[in-house]
Short mmCIF file of C-alpha atoms and ligand atoms in Angstrom, two decimals:
data_model
loop_
_atom_site.label_atom_id
_atom_site.label_comp_id
_atom_site.label_asym_id
_atom_site.label_seq_id
_atom_site.Cartn_x
_atom_site.Cartn_y
_atom_site.Cartn_z
CA MET A 1 33.60 1.00 9.44
CA LEU A 2 32.75 -2.68 9.42
CA HIS A 3 30.14 -4.04 6.99
CA GLY A 4 27.00 -5.14 8.83
CA THR A 5 27.29 -2.86 11.89
CA GLU A 6 24.13 -1.40 13.39
CA VAL A 7 25.24 2.12 12.37
CA LEU A 8 25.69 1.10 8.75
CA LYS A 9 22.43 -0.83 8.59
CA LYS A 10 20.45 2.09 9.99
CA GLY A 11 22.48 4.51 7.83
CA PHE A 12 21.50 2.67 4.68
CA ALA A 13 17.84 2.93 5.62
CA LYS A 14 18.29 6.69 6.28
CA MET A 15 19.57 7.18 2.76
CA THR A 16 16.14 6.27 1.40
CA LYS A 17 14.45 9.01 3.49
CA GLY A 18 11.98 11.18 1.59
CA GLY A 19 11.70 8.62 -1.21
CA VAL A 20 9.44 5.93 -2.59
CA ILE A 21 10.22 2.22 -2.58
CA MET A 22 8.29 0.29 -5.19
CA ASP A 23 7.28 -3.37 -5.31
CA VAL A 24 8.29 -4.94 -8.64
CA VAL A 25 7.92 -8.47 -9.97
CA ASP A 26 10.28 -8.32 -12.97
CA SER A 27 12.99 -6.29 -14.67
CA GLU A 28 10.51 -4.39 -16.80
CA GLN A 29 8.69 -3.07 -13.75
CA ALA A 30 12.00 -2.37 -12.01
CA ILE A 31 13.09 -0.15 -14.92
CA ILE A 32 9.78 1.74 -14.78
CA ALA A 33 10.38 2.26 -11.02
CA GLU A 34 13.94 3.48 -11.48
CA GLU A 35 13.02 5.84 -14.33
CA ALA A 36 10.19 7.29 -12.21
CA GLY A 37 12.72 8.12 -9.46
CA ALA A 38 12.13 5.32 -6.91
CA VAL A 39 14.93 5.23 -4.29
CA ALA A 40 14.79 1.42 -4.23
CA VAL A 41 12.74 -1.46 -5.51
CA MET A 42 11.33 -4.42 -3.59
CA ALA A 43 11.52 -7.66 -5.56
CA LEU A 44 8.67 -10.09 -5.03
CA GLU A 45 6.74 -12.77 -6.92
CA LYS A 46 3.41 -10.94 -6.97
CA VAL A 47 2.26 -7.54 -5.78
CA PRO A 48 0.09 -7.75 -2.65
CA ALA A 49 -3.22 -7.32 -4.57
CA ASP A 50 -2.32 -10.45 -6.62
CA ILE A 51 -1.13 -12.35 -3.53
CA ARG A 52 -4.60 -11.69 -2.10
CA SER A 53 -6.47 -12.83 -5.17
CA SER A 54 -4.38 -15.98 -5.82
CA GLY A 55 -4.48 -17.19 -2.17
CA GLY A 56 -2.24 -20.15 -1.09
CA VAL A 57 1.16 -19.84 0.53
CA ALA A 58 3.18 -16.80 -0.51
CA ARG A 59 6.97 -17.25 -0.20
CA MET A 60 10.26 -15.55 -0.99
CA ALA A 61 10.70 -14.95 -4.75
CA ASP A 62 12.87 -17.16 -6.96
CA PRO A 63 16.49 -15.94 -6.61
CA ASN A 64 16.83 -15.94 -10.45
CA LYS A 65 13.91 -13.44 -10.61
CA ILE A 66 15.51 -11.24 -7.93
CA GLU A 67 18.88 -11.42 -9.73
CA GLU A 68 17.23 -10.37 -13.00
CA ILE A 69 15.91 -7.30 -11.18
CA MET A 70 19.33 -6.58 -9.61
CA ASP A 71 20.93 -6.71 -13.04
CA ALA A 72 18.35 -4.37 -14.54
CA VAL A 73 18.65 -1.40 -12.19
CA THR A 74 21.29 0.71 -10.45
CA ILE A 75 19.13 1.55 -7.38
CA PRO A 76 19.11 -0.70 -4.27
CA VAL A 77 17.10 -3.91 -4.52
CA MET A 78 15.21 -5.22 -1.47
CA ALA A 79 13.35 -8.51 -1.28
CA LYS A 80 10.79 -10.12 1.07
CA VAL A 81 10.98 -13.14 3.36
CA ARG A 82 8.28 -14.74 5.46
CA ILE A 83 8.00 -13.75 9.13
CA GLY A 84 10.37 -15.99 11.10
CA HIS A 85 11.87 -17.65 7.99
CA PHE A 86 15.54 -17.11 8.80
CA VAL A 87 16.68 -19.50 6.03
CA GLU A 88 14.97 -17.43 3.34
CA ALA A 89 16.87 -14.49 4.84
CA GLN A 90 20.17 -16.40 4.71
CA ILE A 91 19.51 -17.08 1.02
CA LEU A 92 18.80 -13.44 0.26
CA GLU A 93 21.89 -12.34 2.16
CA ALA A 94 23.97 -14.81 0.13
CA LEU A 95 22.39 -13.44 -3.05
CA GLY A 96 23.51 -9.93 -2.11
CA VAL A 97 20.23 -7.96 -2.02
CA ASP A 98 20.52 -4.61 -0.20
CA MET A 99 17.77 -5.07 2.39
CA ILE A 100 15.33 -7.71 3.52
CA ASP A 101 11.65 -7.08 4.34
CA GLU A 102 10.39 -9.56 6.92
CA SER A 103 6.85 -9.13 5.70
CA GLU A 104 3.34 -10.00 6.77
CA VAL A 105 2.40 -9.86 3.10
CA LEU A 106 3.95 -13.32 2.71
CA THR A 107 2.60 -16.27 4.69
CA PRO A 108 4.25 -16.41 8.10
CA ALA A 109 6.65 -19.31 8.67
CA ASP A 110 6.80 -19.08 12.47
CA GLU A 111 3.87 -18.36 14.76
CA ARG A 112 6.08 -17.36 17.72
CA PHE A 113 9.35 -15.88 16.64
CA HIS A 114 10.41 -13.19 14.23
CA ILE A 115 13.86 -13.47 12.73
CA ASP A 116 16.81 -12.62 14.99
CA LYS A 117 17.91 -9.85 12.70
CA LYS A 118 21.00 -8.94 14.76
CA LYS A 119 22.63 -12.16 13.47
CA PHE A 120 22.67 -10.79 9.92
CA LYS A 121 24.99 -8.28 8.24
CA ILE A 122 22.20 -7.19 5.88
CA PRO A 123 19.65 -4.60 7.14
CA PHE A 124 15.99 -5.53 7.66
CA VAL A 125 12.72 -3.57 7.45
CA CYS A 126 9.65 -4.79 9.38
CA GLY A 127 6.01 -3.80 9.63
CA ALA A 128 4.32 -2.31 12.72
CA ARG A 129 0.91 -1.11 13.78
CA ASP A 130 1.91 0.67 16.98
CA LEU A 131 4.94 1.85 18.91
CA GLY A 132 5.31 -1.37 20.96
CA GLU A 133 5.41 -3.53 17.82
CA ALA A 134 7.90 -1.10 16.17
CA LEU A 135 10.22 -1.18 19.18
CA ARG A 136 10.05 -4.96 19.48
CA ARG A 137 11.17 -5.28 15.86
CA ILE A 138 13.95 -2.71 16.41
CA ASP A 139 15.06 -4.67 19.47
CA GLU A 140 15.39 -7.74 17.23
CA GLY A 141 17.62 -5.71 14.90
CA ALA A 142 15.30 -4.05 12.36
CA ALA A 143 17.05 -1.02 10.76
CA MET A 144 13.81 0.39 9.36
CA ILE A 145 10.12 0.28 10.20
CA ARG A 146 7.08 0.63 7.98
CA THR A 147 3.47 0.91 9.01
CA LYS A 148 1.64 -2.25 8.00
CA GLY A 149 -1.51 -0.68 6.66
CA GLU A 150 -3.58 -3.25 4.79
CA ALA A 151 -1.48 -4.17 1.76
CA GLY A 152 -3.13 -4.90 -1.59
CA THR A 153 -6.38 -3.15 -0.79
CA GLY A 154 -5.68 0.27 -2.37
CA ASN A 155 -7.33 1.58 0.78
CA ILE A 156 -5.24 4.04 2.82
CA VAL A 157 -7.35 3.93 5.96
CA GLU A 158 -5.30 1.35 7.83
CA ALA A 159 -1.95 2.98 7.00
CA VAL A 160 -3.36 6.24 8.35
CA ARG A 161 -4.60 4.49 11.51
CA HIS A 162 -1.21 2.85 12.16
CA MET A 163 0.76 6.07 11.51
CA ARG A 164 -1.55 8.06 13.76
CA ILE A 165 -1.18 5.47 16.54
CA ILE A 166 2.62 5.46 16.33
CA MET A 167 2.95 9.26 16.12
CA GLY A 168 0.43 9.68 18.96
CA GLN A 169 2.34 7.26 21.22
CA ILE A 170 5.61 9.04 20.41
CA ARG A 171 4.04 12.35 21.50
CA GLU A 172 2.75 10.64 24.65
CA VAL A 173 6.15 9.19 25.53
CA LYS A 174 7.86 12.56 24.97
CA GLU A 175 5.68 14.16 27.61
CA LYS A 176 6.32 11.54 30.33
CA GLU A 177 8.58 11.88 33.35
CA GLU A 178 11.53 9.46 33.34
CA GLU A 179 9.97 7.24 36.05
CA GLU A 180 6.68 6.96 34.14
CA LEU A 181 8.54 5.35 31.21
CA TRP A 182 8.92 2.05 33.10
CA GLU A 183 5.16 1.62 33.30
CA PHE A 184 4.66 2.79 29.71
CA ALA A 185 7.30 0.30 28.43
CA ARG A 186 5.54 -2.54 30.26
CA LYS A 187 2.15 -1.42 28.92
CA ILE A 188 3.29 -1.41 25.28
CA GLU A 189 5.48 -4.51 25.80
CA ALA A 190 8.63 -2.78 24.54
CA PRO A 191 12.20 -2.66 25.93
CA LEU A 192 12.70 0.24 28.36
CA LYS A 193 15.95 1.25 26.70
CA LEU A 194 14.21 1.81 23.34
CA VAL A 195 11.28 3.60 24.96
CA LYS A 196 13.75 5.98 26.65
CA GLU A 197 15.57 6.49 23.32
CA THR A 198 12.27 7.28 21.55
CA ALA A 199 11.34 9.76 24.30
CA LYS A 200 14.72 11.48 24.01
CA LEU A 201 14.72 11.63 20.21
CA GLY A 202 11.00 12.51 19.93
CA ARG A 203 10.83 9.95 17.09
CA LEU A 204 11.48 6.34 16.32
CA PRO A 205 15.15 5.48 16.54
CA VAL A 206 15.05 4.27 12.91
CA VAL A 207 13.47 5.53 9.71
CA ASN A 208 9.69 4.92 9.57
CA PHE A 209 8.01 4.58 6.15
CA ALA A 210 4.31 4.30 5.37
CA ALA A 211 3.04 1.14 3.56
CA GLY A 212 -0.02 -0.83 2.74
CA GLY A 213 -2.77 0.84 0.72
CA VAL A 214 -1.08 3.83 -0.97
CA ALA A 215 -2.85 4.11 -4.35
CA THR A 216 -2.66 7.78 -5.39
CA PRO A 217 -0.20 10.71 -5.18
CA ALA A 218 -2.56 12.27 -2.61
CA ASP A 219 -2.33 9.09 -0.45
CA ALA A 220 1.49 9.28 -0.52
CA ALA A 221 1.42 13.00 0.46
CA LEU A 222 -1.12 12.33 3.21
CA MET A 223 1.20 9.73 4.78
CA MET A 224 4.14 12.16 4.58
CA GLN A 225 2.13 14.92 6.23
CA LEU A 226 1.21 12.49 9.01
CA GLY A 227 4.91 11.99 9.70
CA ALA A 228 6.14 9.17 7.46
CA ASP A 229 9.81 9.36 6.40
CA GLY A 230 8.97 7.91 2.98
CA VAL A 231 6.54 5.57 1.27
CA PHE A 232 6.39 1.92 0.07
CA VAL A 233 4.01 1.36 -2.81
CA GLY A 234 3.18 -2.00 -4.30
CA SER A 235 -0.17 -2.65 -5.93
CA GLY A 236 -1.03 1.06 -6.31
CA ILE A 237 1.39 1.46 -9.22
CA PHE A 238 1.26 -1.81 -11.13
CA LYS A 239 -2.47 -2.43 -10.65
CA SER A 240 -3.34 1.07 -11.89
CA GLU A 241 -4.35 1.90 -15.47
CA ASN A 242 -1.06 3.69 -16.18
CA PRO A 243 1.86 2.46 -14.04
CA GLU A 244 4.44 4.85 -15.52
CA ALA A 245 2.28 7.88 -14.77
CA TYR A 246 1.37 6.69 -11.29
CA ALA A 247 4.99 5.85 -10.46
CA LYS A 248 6.21 9.33 -11.44
CA ALA A 249 3.30 11.14 -9.77
CA ILE A 250 3.73 9.27 -6.49
CA VAL A 251 7.48 10.06 -6.42
CA GLU A 252 6.72 13.78 -7.05
CA ALA A 253 3.94 13.83 -4.46
CA THR A 254 6.20 12.23 -1.83
CA ALA A 255 8.97 14.76 -2.46
CA HIS A 256 6.55 17.77 -2.54
CA TYR A 257 4.07 16.45 0.07
CA ASP A 258 3.41 19.86 1.58
CA GLU A 259 3.00 21.80 -1.70
CA PRO A 260 -0.70 21.60 -2.71
CA GLU A 261 0.00 23.30 -6.10
CA VAL A 262 2.43 20.51 -7.06
CA LEU A 263 0.06 17.90 -5.72
CA LEU A 264 -2.71 19.35 -7.86
CA GLU A 265 -0.57 19.12 -11.02
CA VAL A 266 0.69 15.60 -10.44
CA SER A 267 -2.82 14.33 -9.66
CA ARG A 268 -4.27 15.35 -13.05
CA GLY A 269 -5.15 12.87 -15.81
CA LEU A 270 -3.52 9.78 -14.38
CA GLY A 271 -6.22 7.34 -15.49
CA ALA A 272 -7.94 4.89 -13.16
CA ALA A 273 -6.32 4.12 -9.83
CA MET A 274 -6.16 0.47 -8.74
CA PRO A 275 -9.56 -0.92 -7.68
CA GLY A 276 -9.92 -0.66 -3.92
CA ILE A 277 -11.29 -2.95 -1.25
CA GLU A 278 -13.38 -1.82 1.72
CA ILE A 279 -11.64 -3.14 4.90
CA SER A 280 -14.87 -4.36 6.48
CA GLU A 281 -15.29 -6.73 3.51
CA LEU A 282 -12.16 -8.63 4.60
CA SER A 283 -12.49 -11.67 6.87
CA ASP A 284 -10.05 -11.93 9.82
CA SER A 285 -7.79 -14.32 7.92
CA GLU A 286 -7.65 -11.88 4.99
CA ARG A 287 -6.32 -9.08 7.16
CA LEU A 288 -2.57 -9.33 6.57
CA GLN A 289 -1.84 -6.76 9.28
CA GLU A 290 -2.80 -9.34 11.94
CA ARG A 291 0.27 -11.37 11.07
CA GLY A 292 3.22 -10.80 13.39
CA TRP A 293 2.91 -9.33 16.92
O1 5RP B 1 4.38 -5.57 1.24
C1 5RP B 1 4.93 -4.50 1.43
C2 5RP B 1 5.76 -4.30 2.52
O2 5RP B 1 6.10 -5.60 3.09
C3 5RP B 1 4.68 -3.51 0.44
O3 5RP B 1 5.76 -2.79 0.07
C4 5RP B 1 3.54 -2.62 0.76
O4 5RP B 1 2.93 -2.91 2.00
C5 5RP B 1 2.65 -2.74 -0.42
O5 5RP B 1 1.31 -2.56 -0.12
P1 5RP B 1 0.40 -2.10 -1.29
O6 5RP B 1 0.40 -3.19 -2.33
O7 5RP B 1 -0.90 -1.93 -0.65
O8 5RP B 1 0.99 -0.86 -1.83
#
């Protein structure tokens, strides 16, 4: 099978199913993530909470930093590019990372176009807040979707909202007659072919992780019970009082998301979770989820 085919790109994403992908900024954090059982790490310059507090333009990380992380771990290494910044993506593909996140957490580079991901051999993951946005990204070649949530807030409410919207729309589409799908596709501004595929499968055609605001093992399990295929965690681990303990507990909670006895045990004595932010305290420009369309 040829490297870079759609089947392989989606297949790679599927292999992370049921797992936790952790944001890391250096090799030390990457090792903590690997030892805790993360299925992959996401290399970036700052975790979203620090991107928020430092302001300015957030860009792709220095390739040397990403390489340091790639050398430190045996699990897949992903890295982020700005929305629409296809040259950052070319650089990461040349570097040999395993997946690219075209992420609203970085400052968008293009106000109109996302990256044409079908031109790349490397798989991409993209954020979405509803089914239309998810299917538009898949149409552009995304091999994996994640809910946007509101990254760096430690507040799960937006991730829950986005997952409930997507799962609700999938249920809606499943119930529709074939001819009703035309209208529905127009309404959510998504390609009819992908709407039909979603209706037939009864799920998104690619793996759908939860992201943006997961701060505790209970948050991770909540997202899994709402239908996520896995979880991205950034700030929740490395802005907590005890990153090693949080990393392990969130991995356990994701794997045993429907076993309250296990969730009880892994939630004990972790120390303080990351400080959270109330969403209504954010101005429009601070709401990272508004980036992309
Ligand atoms: O940026 C990401 C995806 O592009 C992160 O993986 C995720 O959204 C992190 O959010 P948080 O810091 O709230 O865990």
